[in-house]
C-alpha positions as a LaTeX table, in Angstrom:
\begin{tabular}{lrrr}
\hline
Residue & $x$ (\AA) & $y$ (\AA) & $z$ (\AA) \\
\hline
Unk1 & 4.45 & 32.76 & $-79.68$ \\
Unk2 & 3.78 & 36.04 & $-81.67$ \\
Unk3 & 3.88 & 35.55 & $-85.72$ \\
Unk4 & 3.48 & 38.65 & $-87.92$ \\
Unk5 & 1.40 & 36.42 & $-90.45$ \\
Unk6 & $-2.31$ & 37.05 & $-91.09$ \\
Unk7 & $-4.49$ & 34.18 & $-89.93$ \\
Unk8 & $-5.20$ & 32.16 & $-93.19$ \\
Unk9 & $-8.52$ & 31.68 & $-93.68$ \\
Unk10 & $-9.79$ & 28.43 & $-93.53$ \\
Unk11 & $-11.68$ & 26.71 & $-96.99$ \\
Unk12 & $-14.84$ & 24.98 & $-95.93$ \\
Unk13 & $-15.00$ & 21.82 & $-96.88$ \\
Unk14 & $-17.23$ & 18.45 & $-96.05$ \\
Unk15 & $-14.27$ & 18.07 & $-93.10$ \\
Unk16 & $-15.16$ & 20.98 & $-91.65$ \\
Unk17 & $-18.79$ & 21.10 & $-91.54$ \\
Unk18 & $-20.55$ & 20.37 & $-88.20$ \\
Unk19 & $-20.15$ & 16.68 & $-87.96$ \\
Unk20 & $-24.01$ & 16.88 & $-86.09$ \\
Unk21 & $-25.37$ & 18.14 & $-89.78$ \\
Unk22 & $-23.54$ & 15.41 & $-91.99$ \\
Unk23 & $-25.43$ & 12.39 & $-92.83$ \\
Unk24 & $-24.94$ & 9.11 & $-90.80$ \\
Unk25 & $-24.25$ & 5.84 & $-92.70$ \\
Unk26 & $-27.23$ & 4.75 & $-91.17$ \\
Unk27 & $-29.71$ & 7.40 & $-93.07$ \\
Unk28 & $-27.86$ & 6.81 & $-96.19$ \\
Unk29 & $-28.16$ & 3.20 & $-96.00$ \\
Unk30 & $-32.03$ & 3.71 & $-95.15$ \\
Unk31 & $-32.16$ & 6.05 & $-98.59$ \\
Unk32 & $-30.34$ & 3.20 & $-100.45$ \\
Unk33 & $-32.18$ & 0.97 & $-99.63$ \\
Unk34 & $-35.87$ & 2.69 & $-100.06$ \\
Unk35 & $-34.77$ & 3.73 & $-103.82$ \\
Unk36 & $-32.36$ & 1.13 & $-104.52$ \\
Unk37 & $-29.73$ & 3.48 & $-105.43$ \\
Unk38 & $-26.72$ & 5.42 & $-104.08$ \\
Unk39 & $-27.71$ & 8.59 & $-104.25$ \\
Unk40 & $-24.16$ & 11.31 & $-104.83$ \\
Unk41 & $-22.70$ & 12.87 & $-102.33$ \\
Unk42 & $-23.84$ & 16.62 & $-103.89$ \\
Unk43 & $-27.14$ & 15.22 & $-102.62$ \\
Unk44 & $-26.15$ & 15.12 & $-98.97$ \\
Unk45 & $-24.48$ & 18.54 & $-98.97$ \\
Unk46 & $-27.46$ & 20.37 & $-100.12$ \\
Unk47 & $-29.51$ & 18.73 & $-97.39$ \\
Unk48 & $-26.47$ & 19.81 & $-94.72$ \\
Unk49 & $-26.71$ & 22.79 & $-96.37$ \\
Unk50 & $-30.74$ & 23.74 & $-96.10$ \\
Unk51 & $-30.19$ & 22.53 & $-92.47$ \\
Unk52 & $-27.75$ & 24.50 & $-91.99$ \\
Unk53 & $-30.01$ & 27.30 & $-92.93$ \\
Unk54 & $-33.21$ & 25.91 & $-90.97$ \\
Unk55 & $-32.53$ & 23.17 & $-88.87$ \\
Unk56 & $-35.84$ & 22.76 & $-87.82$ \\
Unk57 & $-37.18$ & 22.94 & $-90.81$ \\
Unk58 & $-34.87$ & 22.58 & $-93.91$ \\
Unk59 & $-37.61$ & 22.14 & $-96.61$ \\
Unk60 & $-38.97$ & 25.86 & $-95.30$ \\
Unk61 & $-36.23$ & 27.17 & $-97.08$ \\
Unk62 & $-37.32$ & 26.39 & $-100.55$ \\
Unk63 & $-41.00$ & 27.09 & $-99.96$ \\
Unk64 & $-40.59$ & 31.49 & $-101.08$ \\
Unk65 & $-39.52$ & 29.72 & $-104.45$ \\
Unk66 & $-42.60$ & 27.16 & $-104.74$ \\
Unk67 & $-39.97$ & 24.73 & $-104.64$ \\
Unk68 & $-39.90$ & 21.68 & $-101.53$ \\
Unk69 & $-38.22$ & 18.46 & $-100.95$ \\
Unk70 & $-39.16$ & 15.22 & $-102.53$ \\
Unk71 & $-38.36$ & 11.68 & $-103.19$ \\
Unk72 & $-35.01$ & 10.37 & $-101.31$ \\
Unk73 & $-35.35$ & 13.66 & $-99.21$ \\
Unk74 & $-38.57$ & 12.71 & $-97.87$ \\
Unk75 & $-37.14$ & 9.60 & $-96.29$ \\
Unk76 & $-34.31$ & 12.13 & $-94.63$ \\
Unk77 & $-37.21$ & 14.42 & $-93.19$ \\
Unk78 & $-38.80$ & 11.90 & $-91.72$ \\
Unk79 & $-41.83$ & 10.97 & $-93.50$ \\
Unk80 & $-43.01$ & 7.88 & $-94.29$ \\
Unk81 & $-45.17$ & 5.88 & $-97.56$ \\
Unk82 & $-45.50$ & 3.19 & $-95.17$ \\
Unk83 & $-45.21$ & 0.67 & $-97.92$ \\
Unk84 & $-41.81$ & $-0.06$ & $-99.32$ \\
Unk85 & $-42.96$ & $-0.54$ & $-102.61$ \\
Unk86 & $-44.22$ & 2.85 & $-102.67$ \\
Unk87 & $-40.96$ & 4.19 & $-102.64$ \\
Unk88 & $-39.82$ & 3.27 & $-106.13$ \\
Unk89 & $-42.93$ & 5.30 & $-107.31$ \\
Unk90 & $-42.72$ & 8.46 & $-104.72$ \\
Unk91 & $-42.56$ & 11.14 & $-106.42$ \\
Unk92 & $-42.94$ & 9.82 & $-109.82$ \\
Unk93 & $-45.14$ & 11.70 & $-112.69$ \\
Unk94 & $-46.79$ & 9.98 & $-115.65$ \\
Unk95 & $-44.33$ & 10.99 & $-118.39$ \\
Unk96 & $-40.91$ & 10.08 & $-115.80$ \\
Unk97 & $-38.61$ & 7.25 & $-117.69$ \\
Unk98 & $-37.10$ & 4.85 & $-115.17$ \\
Unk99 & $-33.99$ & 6.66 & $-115.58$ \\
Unk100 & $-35.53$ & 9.78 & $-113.63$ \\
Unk101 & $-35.35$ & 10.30 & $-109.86$ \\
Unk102 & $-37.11$ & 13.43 & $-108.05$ \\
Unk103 & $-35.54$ & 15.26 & $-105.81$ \\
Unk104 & $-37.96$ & 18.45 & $-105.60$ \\
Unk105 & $-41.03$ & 19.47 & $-106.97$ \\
Unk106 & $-43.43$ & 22.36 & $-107.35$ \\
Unk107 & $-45.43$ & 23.97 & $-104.66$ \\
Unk108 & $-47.47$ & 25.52 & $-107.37$ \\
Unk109 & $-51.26$ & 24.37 & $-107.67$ \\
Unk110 & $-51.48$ & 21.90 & $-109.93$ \\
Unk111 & $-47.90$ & 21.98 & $-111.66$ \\
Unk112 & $-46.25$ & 19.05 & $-112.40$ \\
Unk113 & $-43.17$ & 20.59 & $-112.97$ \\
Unk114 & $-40.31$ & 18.83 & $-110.57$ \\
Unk115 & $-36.02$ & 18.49 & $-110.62$ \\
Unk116 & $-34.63$ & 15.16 & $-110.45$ \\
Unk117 & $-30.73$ & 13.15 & $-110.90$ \\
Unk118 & $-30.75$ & 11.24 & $-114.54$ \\
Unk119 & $-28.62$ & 8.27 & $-114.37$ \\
Unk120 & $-27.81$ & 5.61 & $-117.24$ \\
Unk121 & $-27.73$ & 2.48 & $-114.56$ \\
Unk122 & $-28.96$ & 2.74 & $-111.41$ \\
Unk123 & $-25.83$ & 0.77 & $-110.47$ \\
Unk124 & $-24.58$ & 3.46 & $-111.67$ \\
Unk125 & $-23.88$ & 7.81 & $-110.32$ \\
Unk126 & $-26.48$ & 10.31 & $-111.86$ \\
Unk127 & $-25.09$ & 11.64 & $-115.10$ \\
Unk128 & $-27.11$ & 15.36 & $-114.15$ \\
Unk129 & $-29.97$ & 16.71 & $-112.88$ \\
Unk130 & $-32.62$ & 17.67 & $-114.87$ \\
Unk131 & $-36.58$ & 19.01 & $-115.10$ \\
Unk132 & $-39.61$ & 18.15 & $-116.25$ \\
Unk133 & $-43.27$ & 19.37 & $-116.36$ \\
Unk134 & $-45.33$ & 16.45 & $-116.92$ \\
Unk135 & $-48.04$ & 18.39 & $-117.96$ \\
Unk136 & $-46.16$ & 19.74 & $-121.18$ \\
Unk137 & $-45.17$ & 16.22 & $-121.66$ \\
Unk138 & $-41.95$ & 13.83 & $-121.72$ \\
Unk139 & $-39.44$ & 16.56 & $-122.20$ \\
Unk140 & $-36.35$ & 16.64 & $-120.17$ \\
Unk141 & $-34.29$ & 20.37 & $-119.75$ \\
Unk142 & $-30.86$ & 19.19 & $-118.66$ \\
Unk143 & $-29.71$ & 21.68 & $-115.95$ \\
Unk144 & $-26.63$ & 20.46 & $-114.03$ \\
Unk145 & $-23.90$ & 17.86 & $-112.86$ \\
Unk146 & $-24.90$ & 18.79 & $-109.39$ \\
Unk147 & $-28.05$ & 20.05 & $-107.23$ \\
Unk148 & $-26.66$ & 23.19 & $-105.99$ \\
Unk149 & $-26.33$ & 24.72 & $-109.86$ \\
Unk150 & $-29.56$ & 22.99 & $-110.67$ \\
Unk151 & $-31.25$ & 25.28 & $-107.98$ \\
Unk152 & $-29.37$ & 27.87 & $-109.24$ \\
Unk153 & $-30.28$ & 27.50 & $-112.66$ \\
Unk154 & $-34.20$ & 27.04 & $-111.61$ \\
Unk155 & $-33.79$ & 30.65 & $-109.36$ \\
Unk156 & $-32.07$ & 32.26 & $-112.25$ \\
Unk157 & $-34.25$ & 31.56 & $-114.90$ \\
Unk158 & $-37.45$ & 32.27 & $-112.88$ \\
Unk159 & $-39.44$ & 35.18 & $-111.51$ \\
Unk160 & $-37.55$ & 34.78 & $-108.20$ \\
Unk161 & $-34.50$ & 36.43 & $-109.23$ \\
Unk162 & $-35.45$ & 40.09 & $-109.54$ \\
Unk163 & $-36.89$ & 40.06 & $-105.83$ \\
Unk164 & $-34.52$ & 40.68 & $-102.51$ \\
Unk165 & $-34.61$ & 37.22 & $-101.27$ \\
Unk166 & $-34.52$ & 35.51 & $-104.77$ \\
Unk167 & $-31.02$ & 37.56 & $-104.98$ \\
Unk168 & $-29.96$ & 36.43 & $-101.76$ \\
Unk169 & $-30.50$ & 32.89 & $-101.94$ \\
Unk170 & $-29.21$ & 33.32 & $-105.53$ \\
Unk171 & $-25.79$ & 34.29 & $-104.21$ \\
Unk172 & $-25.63$ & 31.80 & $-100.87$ \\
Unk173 & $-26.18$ & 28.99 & $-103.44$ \\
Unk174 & $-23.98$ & 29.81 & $-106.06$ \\
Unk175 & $-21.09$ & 29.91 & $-103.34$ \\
Unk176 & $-21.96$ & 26.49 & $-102.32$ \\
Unk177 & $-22.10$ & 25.38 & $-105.92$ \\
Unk178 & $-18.87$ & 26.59 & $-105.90$ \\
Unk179 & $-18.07$ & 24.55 & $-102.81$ \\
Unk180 & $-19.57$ & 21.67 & $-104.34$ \\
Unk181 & $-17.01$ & 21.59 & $-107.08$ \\
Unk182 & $-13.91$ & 22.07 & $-104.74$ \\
Unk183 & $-14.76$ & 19.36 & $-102.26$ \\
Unk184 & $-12.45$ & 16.26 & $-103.26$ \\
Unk185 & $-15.00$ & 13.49 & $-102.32$ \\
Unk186 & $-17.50$ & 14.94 & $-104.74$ \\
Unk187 & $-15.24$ & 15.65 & $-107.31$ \\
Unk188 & $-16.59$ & 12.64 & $-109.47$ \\
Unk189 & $-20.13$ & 14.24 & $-109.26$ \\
Unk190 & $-19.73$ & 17.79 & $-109.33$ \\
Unk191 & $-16.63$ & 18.08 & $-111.20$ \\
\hline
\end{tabular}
């Protein structure tokens, strides 16, 4: 049957996402329980999302912005510290209050500048995400309530901007950041 109505276009949200690229329970729980913390769900949706990009690869995508994957993500591409107790200290920088958890770091030599979820308790979601350079010391530069505007913020305030790709990648994540704040199950995290 015939309608004269335009198709409507459908709004992306977790629902609709390839249910091969979403997170099992069984990863999450494996992340829980290395950190001993829930990590948010804005966490998961930028991984889906870089995988989207590069499935084989997701961390490659970061890597033209001296940016890669670290702490919880580490456990999600597959690598291991071998010791358990290592986790609670992957990733971790001399000035980093217990408070602080990594989620990406700096390709450049010798930085110590890295991104990571602040949360009062770790009971407890992240409260935002902030950065750090340990080398300048124990300040924190509060950046977002979620990942995707905390990359966006990093890209936007850096070198990357001005060139082709740094514009591209500029625009794809400010859409999902976007996304991030309309999905309902995130809403307590990124909105």
């Amino acid at each position: 049957m015939a309608t004269d109505e335009p198709p409507t276009k459908k709004k992306k949200t977790v629902d609709s996402v390839s249910p091969s690229l979403l997170i099992d329970e069984k990863k999450r729980l494996l992340v829980e329980n290395k950190f001993l913390v829930k990590m948010p769900e804005d966490f998961y949706q930028f991984w889906t999302f870089l995988h989207e990009l590069n499935s084989e690869d997701p961390n490659n995508i970061l890597t033209p912005f001296d940016l890669s994957l670290g702490g919880p993500y580490d456990v999600l591409l597959g690598k291991s510290s071998g010791n358990d107790d290592d986790y609670l200290l992957h990733h971790r920088f001399y000035y980093d209050m217990p408070e602080f958890q990594t989620v990406l770091l700096s390709r450049k030599e010798g930085s110590q500048y890295h991104i990571g979820y602040y949360r009062d308790s770790p009971s407890e979601d992240p409260v935002f995400l902030a950065s750090n350079d340990s080398s300048q010391g124990c300040k924190l530069t509060v950046l977002s309530d979620n990942i995707f505007a905390a990359v966006l913020s990093y890209l936007q305030g850096s070198e990357y901007k001005s060139k082709p790709k740094g514009k591209q990648v500029i625009k794809c994540v400010s859409s999902s950041a976007k996304l991030c704040r309309e999905i309902p199950s995130a809403e307590s995290v990124c909105g």
